[in-house]
Short mmCIF file of C-alpha atoms in Angstrom, two decimals:
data_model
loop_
_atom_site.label_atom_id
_atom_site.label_comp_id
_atom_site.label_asym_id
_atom_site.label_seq_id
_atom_site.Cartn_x
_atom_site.Cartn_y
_atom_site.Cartn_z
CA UNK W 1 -21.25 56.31 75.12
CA UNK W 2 -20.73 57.40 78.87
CA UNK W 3 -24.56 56.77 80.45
CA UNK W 4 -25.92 60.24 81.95
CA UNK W 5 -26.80 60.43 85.36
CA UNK W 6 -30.41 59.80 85.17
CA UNK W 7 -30.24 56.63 82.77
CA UNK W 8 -27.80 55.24 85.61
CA UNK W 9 -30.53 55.54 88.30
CA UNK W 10 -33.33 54.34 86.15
CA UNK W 11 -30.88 51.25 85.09
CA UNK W 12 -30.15 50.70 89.08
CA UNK W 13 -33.40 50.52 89.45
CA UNK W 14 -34.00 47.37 86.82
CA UNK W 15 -31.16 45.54 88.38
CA UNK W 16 -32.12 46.26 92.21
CA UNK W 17 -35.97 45.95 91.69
CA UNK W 18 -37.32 44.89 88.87
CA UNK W 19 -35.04 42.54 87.14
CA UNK W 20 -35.80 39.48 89.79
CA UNK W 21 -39.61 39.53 88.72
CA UNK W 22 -38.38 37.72 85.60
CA UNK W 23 -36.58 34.93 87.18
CA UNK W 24 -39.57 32.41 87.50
CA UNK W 25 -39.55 32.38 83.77
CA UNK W 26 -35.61 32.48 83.15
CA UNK W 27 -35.58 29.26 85.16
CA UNK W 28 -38.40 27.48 83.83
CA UNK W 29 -36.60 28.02 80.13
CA UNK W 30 -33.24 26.72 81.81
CA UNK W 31 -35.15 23.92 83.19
CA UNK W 32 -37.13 23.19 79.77
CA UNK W 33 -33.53 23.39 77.71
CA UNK W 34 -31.79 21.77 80.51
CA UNK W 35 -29.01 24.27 80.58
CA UNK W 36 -25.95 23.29 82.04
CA UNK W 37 -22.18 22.49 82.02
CA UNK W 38 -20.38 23.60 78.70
CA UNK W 39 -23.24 25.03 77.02
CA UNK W 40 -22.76 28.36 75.31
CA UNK W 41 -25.91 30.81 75.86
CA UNK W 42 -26.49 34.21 74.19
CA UNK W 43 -29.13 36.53 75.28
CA UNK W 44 -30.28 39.59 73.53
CA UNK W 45 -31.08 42.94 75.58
CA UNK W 46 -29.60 40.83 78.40
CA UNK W 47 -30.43 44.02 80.60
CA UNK W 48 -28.40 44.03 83.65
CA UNK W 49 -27.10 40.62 83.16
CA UNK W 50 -29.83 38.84 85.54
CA UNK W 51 -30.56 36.18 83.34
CA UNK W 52 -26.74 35.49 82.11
CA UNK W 53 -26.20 35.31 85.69
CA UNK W 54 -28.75 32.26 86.36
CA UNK W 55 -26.83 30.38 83.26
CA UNK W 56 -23.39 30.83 84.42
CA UNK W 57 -24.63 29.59 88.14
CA UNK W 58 -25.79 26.51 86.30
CA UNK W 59 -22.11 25.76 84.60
CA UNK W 60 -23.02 27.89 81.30
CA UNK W 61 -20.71 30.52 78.90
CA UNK W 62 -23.06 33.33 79.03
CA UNK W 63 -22.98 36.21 76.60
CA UNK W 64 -25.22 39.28 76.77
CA UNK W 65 -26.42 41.37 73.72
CA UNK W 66 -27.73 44.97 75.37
CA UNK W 67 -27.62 48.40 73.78
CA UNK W 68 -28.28 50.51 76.86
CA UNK W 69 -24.82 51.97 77.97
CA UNK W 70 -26.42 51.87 81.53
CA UNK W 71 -27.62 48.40 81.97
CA UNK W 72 -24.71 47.16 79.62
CA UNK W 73 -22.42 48.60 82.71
CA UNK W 74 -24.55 46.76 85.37
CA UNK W 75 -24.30 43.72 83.46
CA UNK W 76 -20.22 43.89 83.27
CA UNK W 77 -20.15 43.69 87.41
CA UNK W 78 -21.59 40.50 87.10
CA UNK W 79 -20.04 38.98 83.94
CA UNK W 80 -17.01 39.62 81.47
CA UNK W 81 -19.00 39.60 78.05
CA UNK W 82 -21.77 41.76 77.64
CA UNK W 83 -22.05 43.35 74.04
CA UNK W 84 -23.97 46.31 72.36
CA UNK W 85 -24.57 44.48 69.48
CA UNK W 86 -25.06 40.78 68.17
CA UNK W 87 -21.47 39.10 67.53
CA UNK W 88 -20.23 39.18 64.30
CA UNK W 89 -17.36 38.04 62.02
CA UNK W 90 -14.65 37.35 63.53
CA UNK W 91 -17.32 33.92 64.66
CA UNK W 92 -17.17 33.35 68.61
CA UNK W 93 -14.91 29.59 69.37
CA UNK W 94 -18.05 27.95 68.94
CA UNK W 95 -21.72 28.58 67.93
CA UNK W 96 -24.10 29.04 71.06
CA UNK W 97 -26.20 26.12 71.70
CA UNK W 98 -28.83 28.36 72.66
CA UNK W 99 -30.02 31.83 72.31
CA UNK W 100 -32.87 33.59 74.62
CA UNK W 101 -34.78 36.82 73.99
CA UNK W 102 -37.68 38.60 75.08
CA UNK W 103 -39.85 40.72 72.63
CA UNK W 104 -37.18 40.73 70.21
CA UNK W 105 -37.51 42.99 67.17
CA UNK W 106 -36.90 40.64 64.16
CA UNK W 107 -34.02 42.61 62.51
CA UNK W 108 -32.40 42.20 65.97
CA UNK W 109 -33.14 38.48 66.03
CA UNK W 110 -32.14 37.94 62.27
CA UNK W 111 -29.02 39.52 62.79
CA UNK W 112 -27.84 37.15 66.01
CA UNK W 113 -29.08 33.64 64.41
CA UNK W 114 -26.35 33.35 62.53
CA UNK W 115 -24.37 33.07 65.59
CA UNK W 116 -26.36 29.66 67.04
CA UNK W 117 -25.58 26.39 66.04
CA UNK W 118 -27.50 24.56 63.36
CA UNK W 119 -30.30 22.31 65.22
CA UNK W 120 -29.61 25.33 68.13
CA UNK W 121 -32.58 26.91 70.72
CA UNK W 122 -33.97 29.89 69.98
CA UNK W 123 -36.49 31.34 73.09
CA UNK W 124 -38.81 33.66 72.33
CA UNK W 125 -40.42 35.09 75.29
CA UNK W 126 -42.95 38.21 75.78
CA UNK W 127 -46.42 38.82 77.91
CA UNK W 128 -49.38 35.93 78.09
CA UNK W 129 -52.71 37.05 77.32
CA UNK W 130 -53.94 40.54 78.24
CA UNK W 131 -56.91 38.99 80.98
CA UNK W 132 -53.83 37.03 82.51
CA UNK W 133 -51.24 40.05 82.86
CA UNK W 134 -51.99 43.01 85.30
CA UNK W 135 -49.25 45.25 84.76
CA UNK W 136 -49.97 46.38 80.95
CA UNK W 137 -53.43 47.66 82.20
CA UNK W 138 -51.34 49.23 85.33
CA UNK W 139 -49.41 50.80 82.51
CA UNK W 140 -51.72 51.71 80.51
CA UNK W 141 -52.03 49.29 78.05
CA UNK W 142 -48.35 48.83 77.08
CA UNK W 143 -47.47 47.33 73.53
CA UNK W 144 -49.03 44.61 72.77
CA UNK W 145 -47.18 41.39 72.97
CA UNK W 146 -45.38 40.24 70.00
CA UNK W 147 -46.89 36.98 68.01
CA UNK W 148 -43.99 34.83 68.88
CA UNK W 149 -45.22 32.09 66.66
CA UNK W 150 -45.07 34.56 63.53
CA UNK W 151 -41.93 35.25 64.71
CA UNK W 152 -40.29 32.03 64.13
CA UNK W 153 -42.20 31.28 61.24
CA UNK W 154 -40.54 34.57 59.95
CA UNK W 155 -37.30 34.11 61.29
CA UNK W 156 -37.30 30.57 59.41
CA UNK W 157 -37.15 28.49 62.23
CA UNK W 158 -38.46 25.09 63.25
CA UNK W 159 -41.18 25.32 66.16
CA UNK W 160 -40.35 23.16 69.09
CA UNK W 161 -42.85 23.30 72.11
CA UNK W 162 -43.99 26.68 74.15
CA UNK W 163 -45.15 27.11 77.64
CA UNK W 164 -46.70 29.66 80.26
CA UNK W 165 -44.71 30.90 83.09
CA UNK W 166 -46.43 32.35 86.38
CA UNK W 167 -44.25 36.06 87.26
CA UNK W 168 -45.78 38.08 89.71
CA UNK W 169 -44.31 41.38 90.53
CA UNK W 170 -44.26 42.04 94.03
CA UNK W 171 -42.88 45.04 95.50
CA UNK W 172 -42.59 46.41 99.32
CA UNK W 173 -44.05 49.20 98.78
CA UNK W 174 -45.81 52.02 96.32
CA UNK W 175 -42.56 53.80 96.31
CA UNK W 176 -40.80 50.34 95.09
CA UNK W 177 -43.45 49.36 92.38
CA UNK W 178 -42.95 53.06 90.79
CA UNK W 179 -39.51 52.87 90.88
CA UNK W 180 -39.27 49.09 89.37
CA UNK W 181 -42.21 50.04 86.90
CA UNK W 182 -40.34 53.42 85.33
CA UNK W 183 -37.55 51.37 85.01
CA UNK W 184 -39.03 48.78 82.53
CA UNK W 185 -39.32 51.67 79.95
CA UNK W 186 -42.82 50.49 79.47
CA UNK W 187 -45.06 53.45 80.96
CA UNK W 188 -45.59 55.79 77.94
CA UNK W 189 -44.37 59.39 80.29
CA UNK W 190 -40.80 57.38 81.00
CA UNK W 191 -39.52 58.21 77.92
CA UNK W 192 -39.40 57.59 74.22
CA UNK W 193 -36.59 55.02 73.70
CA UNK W 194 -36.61 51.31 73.77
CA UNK W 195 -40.51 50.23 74.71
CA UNK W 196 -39.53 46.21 75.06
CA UNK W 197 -39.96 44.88 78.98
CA UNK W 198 -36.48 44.61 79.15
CA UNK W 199 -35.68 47.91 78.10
CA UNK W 200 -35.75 50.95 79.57
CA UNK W 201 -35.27 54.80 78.24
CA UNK W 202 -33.84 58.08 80.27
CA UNK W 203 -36.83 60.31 80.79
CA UNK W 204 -37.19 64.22 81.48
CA UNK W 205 -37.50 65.08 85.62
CA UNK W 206 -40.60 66.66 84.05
CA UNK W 207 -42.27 63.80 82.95
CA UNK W 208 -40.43 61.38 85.88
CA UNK W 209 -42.62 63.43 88.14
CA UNK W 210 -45.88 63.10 86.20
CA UNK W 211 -45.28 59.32 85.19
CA UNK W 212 -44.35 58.65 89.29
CA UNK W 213 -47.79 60.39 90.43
CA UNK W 214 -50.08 58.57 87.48
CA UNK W 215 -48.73 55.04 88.35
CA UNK W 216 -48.69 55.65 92.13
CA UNK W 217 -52.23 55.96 91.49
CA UNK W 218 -52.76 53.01 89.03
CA UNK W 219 -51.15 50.96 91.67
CA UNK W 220 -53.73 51.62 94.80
CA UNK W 221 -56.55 49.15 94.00
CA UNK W 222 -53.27 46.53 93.99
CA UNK W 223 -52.11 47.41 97.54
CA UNK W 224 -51.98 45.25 100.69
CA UNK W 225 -53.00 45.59 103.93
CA UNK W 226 -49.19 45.90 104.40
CA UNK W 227 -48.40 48.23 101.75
CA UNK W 228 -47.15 45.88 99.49
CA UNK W 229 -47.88 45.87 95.84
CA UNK W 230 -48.83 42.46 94.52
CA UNK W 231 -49.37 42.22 90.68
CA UNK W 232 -49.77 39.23 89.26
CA UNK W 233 -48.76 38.07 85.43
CA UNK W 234 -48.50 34.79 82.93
CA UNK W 235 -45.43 35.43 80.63
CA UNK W 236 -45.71 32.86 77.46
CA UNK W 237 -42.47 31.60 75.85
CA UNK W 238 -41.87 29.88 72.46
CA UNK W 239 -39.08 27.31 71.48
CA UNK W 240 -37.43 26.85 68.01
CA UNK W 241 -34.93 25.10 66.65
CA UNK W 242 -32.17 26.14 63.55
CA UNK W 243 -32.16 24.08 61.03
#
């Protein structure tokens, strides 16, 4: 599927603004798993390739799971395998060691276990709690934030620690914040595709317009002197281990 000309801008602006916010909690996880050398990561909607990115500086195989055509594009200029779906038979050389996803729907994360090793990581990642996060209430509310522990009770797997990662998003301006925001998929007028925080869904001009002026407004009580947009958030992760 060739991405249409307004998914391409809306994916451009994940990977040029809004994509870096995540990094304080991509690193702690590296950090936590001590990624490194040789180890084999997959990452479901991988977005623009960001976090595949981090592993691979840090000596890693990174693989990317993303269904946007748009972001899956982005994500090839920085790394050879980005998929639209989890691997499947054929298996890959080796089983990944680890596997990292945020807000994961469990049919998506049932369907790419099978590809990490037994005694494996699985990360589970998604928003802290609501009095700790400002950008849902910018938005609107947002969904609320998967119960990662249910998760991998669900998903059969064996719990193995958790921690709370500190991700503001800061942005130059107004102009930036709306831009980065939109692109996250998350504001209800953007659209009516993927609603995860690392997806994002083409939109109507009509409702770009409406959703730009709404969230411009939203975002005043959280300017600077400066014009920059500072909104703080705790992002909680969860770590389990295949059996």
């Amino acid at each position: 599927m060739t991405p249409t000309p307004t998914a391409t801008l809306v994916a451009r602006d994940w990977a040029e603004i809004q994509e870096r916010m995540l990094v304080p909690l991509y690193e702690a996880v590296y950090d936590r798993l001590e990624v490194g050398p040789g180890d084999r990561l997959l990452g479901l909607d991988c977005g623009a390739g960001l976090a595949l990115l981090l592993a691979a500086g840090r000596g890693a195989v990174a693989t990317g799971v993303e269904a946007d055509p748009a972001r899956r594009a982005l994500a090839r200029e920085r790394l050879l395998e980005v998929l639209a779906s989890p691997p499947g038979p054929p298996p890959p050389p080796r089983p990944y060691d680890a596997l990292f996803a945020f807000s994961p729907a469990p049919e998506a994360l049932a369907a790419a276990l099978p590809a990490v090793r037994r005694g494996g990581a699985v990360v589970l990642a998604d928003w802290g709690p609501a009095e700790r996060c400002t950008v849902p209430s910018v938005l609107g509310g947002g969904p609320a934030p998967r119960d990662l522990d249910a998760l991998v009770e669900r998903a059969g797997l064996r719990p193995d620690g958790s921690g709370r990662v500190f991700c503001p998003f800061g942005y130059a301006d107004v102009d930036s914040a709306v831009r980065g925001l939109l692109s996250t998929g998350l504001y209800p007028a953007a659209g009516t595709g993927s609603t995860g925080a690392a997806g994002a869904a083409p939109f109507e001009p009509v409702d770009s317009v409406l959703a730009e002026k709404e969230l411009a407004e939203a975002l005043h009580p959280f300017e600077r002197p400066d014009g920059a947009v500072w909104l703080p958030n705790i992002f909680r992760y969860v770590i389990a281990r295949t059996d």
